[in-house]
PDB file of C-alpha atoms in Angstrom:
ATOM      1  CA  MET A 125      32.019 -15.730  32.694  1.00 51.00           C
ATOM      2  CA  VAL A 126      28.373 -15.408  33.602  1.00 48.00           C
ATOM      3  CA  ARG A 127      28.519 -11.455  33.315  1.00 53.00           C
ATOM      4  CA  LYS A 128      29.827 -12.200  29.701  1.00 53.00           C
ATOM      5  CA  PHE A 129      26.971 -14.465  28.808  1.00 45.00           C
ATOM      6  CA  VAL A 130      24.224 -12.238  29.965  1.00 44.00           C
ATOM      7  CA  GLY A 131      25.743  -9.271  28.316  1.00 47.00           C
ATOM      8  CA  ALA A 132      26.369 -11.056  25.145  1.00 45.00           C
ATOM      9  CA  MET A 133      22.648 -12.558  25.670  1.00 45.00           C
ATOM     10  CA  VAL A 134      21.184  -8.844  26.240  1.00 42.00           C
ATOM     11  CA  SER A 135      23.106  -7.605  23.329  1.00 45.00           C
ATOM     12  CA  GLY A 136      21.582 -10.111  21.243  1.00 46.00           C
ATOM     13  CA  LEU A 137      18.367  -9.692  22.151  1.00 42.00           C
ATOM     14  CA  VAL A 138      18.705  -5.926  21.521  1.00 41.00           C
ATOM     15  CA  MET A 139      20.371  -6.247  17.896  1.00 44.00           C
ATOM     16  CA  ALA A 140      17.080  -9.341  17.333  1.00 43.00           C
ATOM     17  CA  ALA A 141      14.387  -6.358  17.775  1.00 44.00           C
ATOM     18  CA  THR A 142      15.962  -3.864  15.941  1.00 42.00           C
ATOM     19  CA  ALA A 143      16.906  -6.332  13.055  1.00 49.00           C
ATOM     20  CA  GLN A 144      12.937  -7.355  12.746  1.00 60.00           C
ATOM     21  CA  GLY A 145      12.418  -3.507  11.909  1.00 73.00           C
ATOM     22  CA  GLN A 146      10.532   0.129  12.588  1.00 91.00           C
ATOM     23  CA  THR A 147       7.247   1.162  12.138  1.00 94.00           C
ATOM     24  CA  VAL A 148       6.548   3.043   9.181  1.00 95.00           C
ATOM     25  CA  GLN A 149       3.163   4.798   9.420  1.00 96.00           C
ATOM     26  CA  GLY A 150       1.286   7.769   8.251  1.00 97.00           C
ATOM     27  CA  THR A 151      -2.375   9.110   7.043  1.00 97.00           C
ATOM     28  CA  LEU A 152      -3.478   9.429   3.141  1.00 97.00           C
ATOM     29  CA  LEU A 153      -5.783  11.733   2.063  1.00 97.00           C
ATOM     30  CA  ARG A 154      -7.474  12.100  -1.693  1.00 96.00           C
ATOM     31  CA  PRO A 155      -7.582  15.900  -3.142  1.00 95.00           C
ATOM     32  CA  ASP A 156     -10.528  16.397  -0.945  1.00 95.00           C
ATOM     33  CA  SER A 157      -8.981  15.993   2.009  1.00 95.00           C
ATOM     34  CA  THR A 158     -11.118  12.916   2.571  1.00 95.00           C
ATOM     35  CA  PRO A 159      -8.985   9.462   3.789  1.00 96.00           C
ATOM     36  CA  ALA A 160      -7.948   7.694   1.624  1.00 95.00           C
ATOM     37  CA  VAL A 161      -9.537   4.694   2.249  1.00 93.00           C
ATOM     38  CA  GLY A 162      -8.609   1.026   0.816  1.00 92.00           C
ATOM     39  CA  VAL A 163      -4.766   2.178  -0.675  1.00 95.00           C
ATOM     40  CA  ILE A 164      -2.587  -0.717  -0.516  1.00 95.00           C
ATOM     41  CA  VAL A 165       0.887   0.720   0.275  1.00 96.00           C
ATOM     42  CA  VAL A 166       4.330  -0.817  -0.166  1.00 96.00           C
ATOM     43  CA  ALA A 167       7.466  -0.610   1.216  1.00 96.00           C
ATOM     44  CA  LEU A 168      10.121  -1.305  -1.247  1.00 96.00           C
ATOM     45  CA  ARG A 169      13.977  -1.406  -1.178  1.00 94.00           C
ATOM     46  CA  ALA A 170      15.170   1.736  -3.038  1.00 84.00           C
ATOM     47  CA  ALA A 171      18.043   0.282  -4.675  1.00 88.00           C
ATOM     48  CA  THR A 172      16.352  -2.728  -5.575  1.00 91.00           C
ATOM     49  CA  ASP A 173      12.499  -2.547  -5.638  1.00 87.00           C
ATOM     50  CA  SER A 174      12.077  -5.220  -3.556  1.00 93.00           C
ATOM     51  CA  VAL A 175       8.973  -5.975  -1.229  1.00 94.00           C
ATOM     52  CA  LEU A 176      10.297  -5.599   2.014  1.00 94.00           C
ATOM     53  CA  ALA A 177       6.035  -5.131   3.893  1.00 95.00           C
ATOM     54  CA  ARG A 178       3.024  -4.053   2.542  1.00 94.00           C
ATOM     55  CA  THR A 179      -0.192  -3.513   4.150  1.00 95.00           C
ATOM     56  CA  ILE A 180      -3.815  -1.125   3.325  1.00 94.00           C
ATOM     57  CA  THR A 181      -4.843   2.110   4.886  1.00 95.00           C
ATOM     58  CA  ASN A 182      -7.994   1.641   7.247  1.00 93.00           C
ATOM     59  CA  GLY A 183     -11.087   3.730   7.318  1.00 92.00           C
ATOM     60  CA  SER A 184      -9.533   6.575   8.513  1.00 95.00           C
ATOM     61  CA  GLY A 185      -6.848   6.913   5.647  1.00 96.00           C
ATOM     62  CA  ARG A 186      -3.855   5.457   7.998  1.00 96.00           C
ATOM     63  CA  TYR A 187      -1.359   2.511   7.215  1.00 97.00           C
ATOM     64  CA  VAL A 188       1.119   0.691  10.055  1.00 96.00           C
ATOM     65  CA  MET A 189       4.144  -1.551   9.177  1.00 95.00           C
ATOM     66  CA  THR A 190       7.295  -2.854  10.418  1.00 95.00           C
ATOM     67  CA  VAL A 191       9.914  -2.502   8.083  1.00 95.00           C
ATOM     68  CA  ALA A 192      13.743  -3.323   8.331  1.00 93.00           C
ATOM     69  CA  PRO A 193      16.334  -0.546   8.365  1.00 94.00           C
ATOM     70  CA  GLY A 194      17.909   1.192   4.833  1.00 93.00           C
ATOM     71  CA  GLU A 195      16.731   2.887   1.832  1.00 95.00           C
ATOM     72  CA  VAL A 196      13.244   2.893   1.823  1.00 95.00           C
ATOM     73  CA  ARG A 197      10.936   3.775  -0.737  1.00 96.00           C
ATOM     74  CA  LEU A 198       6.700   3.856  -0.173  1.00 97.00           C
ATOM     75  CA  ARG A 199       4.674   3.540  -3.143  1.00 97.00           C
ATOM     76  CA  ALA A 200       0.864   3.939  -3.122  1.00 97.00           C
ATOM     77  CA  LEU A 201      -1.306   1.928  -5.047  1.00 95.00           C
ATOM     78  CA  ARG A 202      -4.997   2.206  -6.278  1.00 94.00           C
ATOM     79  CA  ILE A 203      -7.372   0.306  -8.228  1.00 88.00           C
ATOM     80  CA  GLY A 204      -7.846   2.475 -11.442  1.00 88.00           C
ATOM     81  CA  HIS A 205      -5.177   5.433 -10.779  1.00 93.00           C
ATOM     82  CA  ARG A 206      -1.380   5.219 -11.502  1.00 93.00           C
ATOM     83  CA  PRO A 207       0.962   4.322  -8.686  1.00 95.00           C
ATOM     84  CA  PHE A 208       2.212   6.875  -6.860  1.00 96.00           C
ATOM     85  CA  VAL A 209       5.620   6.986  -4.930  1.00 96.00           C
ATOM     86  CA  ILE A 210       4.446   8.475  -1.227  1.00 97.00           C
ATOM     87  CA  ALA A 211       8.072   9.404   0.233  1.00 95.00           C
ATOM     88  CA  GLU A 212      11.790   7.617  -0.156  1.00 95.00           C
ATOM     89  CA  PHE A 213      13.633   7.713   3.166  1.00 94.00           C
ATOM     90  CA  ALA A 214      16.392   6.354   4.948  1.00 93.00           C
ATOM     91  CA  LEU A 215      14.981   4.107   7.900  1.00 92.00           C
ATOM     92  CA  THR A 216      18.068   3.837  10.938  1.00 92.00           C
ATOM     93  CA  ALA A 217      18.150   0.867  13.101  1.00 89.00           C
ATOM     94  CA  SER A 218      16.446   3.108  16.003  1.00 86.00           C
ATOM     95  CA  GLY A 219      13.859   4.798  13.421  1.00 85.00           C
ATOM     96  CA  ARG A 220      10.508   5.293  12.954  1.00 90.00           C
ATOM     97  CA  ARG A 221       8.834   6.805  10.157  1.00 93.00           C
ATOM     98  CA  GLU A 222       5.501   9.090  10.419  1.00 95.00           C
ATOM     99  CA  GLY A 223       4.032  10.581   7.177  1.00 94.00           C
ATOM    100  CA  ARG A 224       1.432  12.269   5.948  1.00 96.00           C
ATOM    101  CA  ALA A 225       0.510  12.690   2.427  1.00 97.00           C
ATOM    102  CA  VAL A 226      -2.078  14.060  -0.699  1.00 97.00           C
ATOM    103  CA  LEU A 227      -2.334  11.572  -3.542  1.00 96.00           C
ATOM    104  CA  PRO A 228      -2.753  12.700  -6.689  1.00 96.00           C
ATOM    105  CA  ASP A 229      -6.163  12.244  -9.140  1.00 92.00           C
ATOM    106  CA  ASP A 230      -4.481  10.562 -11.497  1.00 89.00           C
ATOM    107  CA  PRO A 231      -6.715   7.884 -13.349  1.00 90.00           C
ATOM    108  CA  ILE A 232      -5.550   5.527 -15.808  1.00 86.00           C
ATOM    109  CA  VAL A 233      -7.520   5.821 -19.232  1.00 84.00           C
ATOM    110  CA  LEU A 234      -8.193   2.948 -20.934  1.00 77.00           C
ATOM    111  CA  THR A 235      -8.508   2.742 -24.898  1.00 79.00           C
ATOM    112  CA  ALA A 236     -11.082   0.190 -26.257  1.00 78.00           C
ATOM    113  CA  VAL A 237      -9.451  -3.359 -26.695  1.00 72.00           C
ATOM    114  CA  THR A 238     -10.980  -6.207 -28.975  1.00 74.00           C
ATOM    115  CA  THR A 239     -10.108  -9.186 -28.450  1.00 68.00           C
ATOM    116  CA  GLU A 240     -11.134 -12.410 -30.733  1.00 68.00           C
ATOM    117  CA  ALA A 241     -11.782 -15.656 -28.828  1.00 67.00           C
ATOM    118  CA  SER A 242     -10.231 -17.914 -31.584  1.00 65.00           C
ATOM    119  CA  SER A 243      -6.710 -15.997 -32.275  1.00 56.00           C
ATOM    120  CA  SER A 244      -4.053 -15.835 -29.560  1.00 62.00           C
ATOM    121  CA  CYS A 245      -2.880 -12.442 -27.860  1.00 62.00           C
ATOM    122  CA  ARG A 246      -0.695 -10.838 -30.402  1.00 69.00           C
ATOM    123  CA  GLN A 247      -1.217  -7.339 -29.050  1.00 69.00           C
ATOM    124  CA  THR A 248       2.177  -4.605 -29.531  1.00 72.00           C
ATOM    125  CA  GLY A 249       2.502  -1.605 -29.260  1.00 77.00           C
ATOM    126  CA  ALA A 250      -0.199   0.376 -27.389  1.00 78.00           C
ATOM    127  CA  ALA A 251      -2.854  -2.086 -27.627  1.00 76.00           C
ATOM    128  CA  GLY A 252       0.075  -4.218 -25.448  1.00 79.00           C
ATOM    129  CA  VAL A 253       0.594  -2.092 -22.683  1.00 83.00           C
ATOM    130  CA  ASN A 254      -3.085  -1.820 -22.597  1.00 83.00           C
ATOM    131  CA  ILE A 255      -3.943  -5.346 -21.987  1.00 82.00           C
ATOM    132  CA  ALA A 256      -0.512  -5.192 -19.885  1.00 83.00           C
ATOM    133  CA  THR A 257      -2.404  -1.972 -17.862  1.00 86.00           C
ATOM    134  CA  VAL A 258      -5.679  -3.996 -17.468  1.00 84.00           C
ATOM    135  CA  PHE A 259      -3.692  -7.078 -15.895  1.00 85.00           C
ATOM    136  CA  GLU A 260      -1.957  -4.441 -13.203  1.00 86.00           C
ATOM    137  CA  GLU A 261      -5.056  -3.330 -12.180  1.00 85.00           C
ATOM    138  CA  ALA A 262      -6.599  -7.027 -11.447  1.00 85.00           C
ATOM    139  CA  ARG A 263      -3.262  -7.661 -10.085  1.00 83.00           C
ATOM    140  CA  LYS A 264      -3.691  -4.617  -7.838  1.00 82.00           C
ATOM    141  CA  ALA A 265      -7.725  -5.986  -7.005  1.00 80.00           C
ATOM    142  CA  LEU A 266      -6.454  -9.244  -5.564  1.00 80.00           C
ATOM    143  CA  LEU A 267      -3.952  -8.108  -3.107  1.00 80.00           C
ATOM    144  CA  ALA A 268      -6.250  -5.663  -1.881  1.00 76.00           C
ATOM    145  CA  THR A 269      -8.140  -8.970  -1.245  1.00 74.00           C
ATOM    146  CA  THR A 270      -5.228 -10.351   0.969  1.00 74.00           C
ATOM    147  CA  LEU A 271      -3.826  -7.336   2.879  1.00 71.00           C
ATOM    148  CA  LYS A 272      -5.921  -6.335   6.212  1.00 65.00           C
ATOM    149  CA  SER A 273      -4.846  -2.969   7.808  1.00 62.00           C
ATOM    150  CA  GLY A 274      -2.785  -2.842  10.802  1.00 62.00           C
ATOM    151  CA  ASP A 275      -5.377  -1.896  12.970  1.00 59.00           C
ATOM    152  CA  GLY A 276      -7.076  -4.860  12.424  1.00 60.00           C
ATOM    153  CA  ASP A 277     -10.139  -6.133  10.302  1.00 58.00           C
ATOM    154  CA  PRO A 278     -11.697  -3.236   8.661  1.00 56.00           C
ATOM    155  CA  LEU A 279     -15.237  -2.236   9.333  1.00 58.00           C
ATOM    156  CA  ALA A 280     -18.176  -1.285   7.671  1.00 59.00           C
ATOM    157  CA  ARG A 281     -21.142   1.002   7.925  1.00 63.00           C
ATOM    158  CA  LEU A 282     -24.615   0.814   6.518  1.00 64.00           C
ATOM    159  CA  SER A 283     -27.161   2.928   6.427  1.00 66.00           C
ATOM    160  CA  ILE A 284     -30.498   2.811   4.786  1.00 72.00           C
ATOM    161  CA  TYR A 285     -32.890   5.644   4.520  1.00 68.00           C
ATOM    162  CA  GLU A 286     -36.224   5.859   3.811  1.00 72.00           C
ATOM    163  CA  GLN A 287     -38.680   9.156   3.206  1.00 68.00           C
ATOM    164  CA  ALA A 288     -42.307   9.540   2.903  1.00 68.00           C
ATOM    165  CA  ARG A 289     -43.528  11.830   0.627  1.00 66.00           C
ATOM    166  CA  SER A 290     -47.095  13.167   0.442  1.00 68.00           C
ATOM    167  CA  VAL A 291     -48.739  14.381  -2.892  1.00 69.00           C
ATOM    168  CA  GLY A 292     -50.498  17.318  -2.919  1.00 58.00           C
TER     169      GLY A 292
END
């Protein structure tokens, strides 16, 4: 009886550990091979686009997150750029995923939008798309303020240079 209980308990712990999720990590780079810092990385369930996890890249362009097993789509969100699908893959219960990707330089270009304070927003067509794009960019900016890298708090370095020159 005790052996069955211990066996069931160990089995339950193993299943609980794998049900929690697996590690997905990687490095994002810009086209010039410099680290892509401050990029929001979102893990989505591929079939439904439901959010499984999200994080933000650190100063080295690295991200780490825990994701439940299944079909996963990783998407990169950058303020001022179009969303980019980093990868799509099947994550097994014992799986671990390491990736490296170069983000394309695909900025969002907006046309001028004119609004009036006394009228309600009745934008349709291209103008409506532009307004929706502005709101999406604002959403990304707000989301970036709530996330932090899995490696800890972000670090910043401020360097001040002074130079004195004599004339003549």
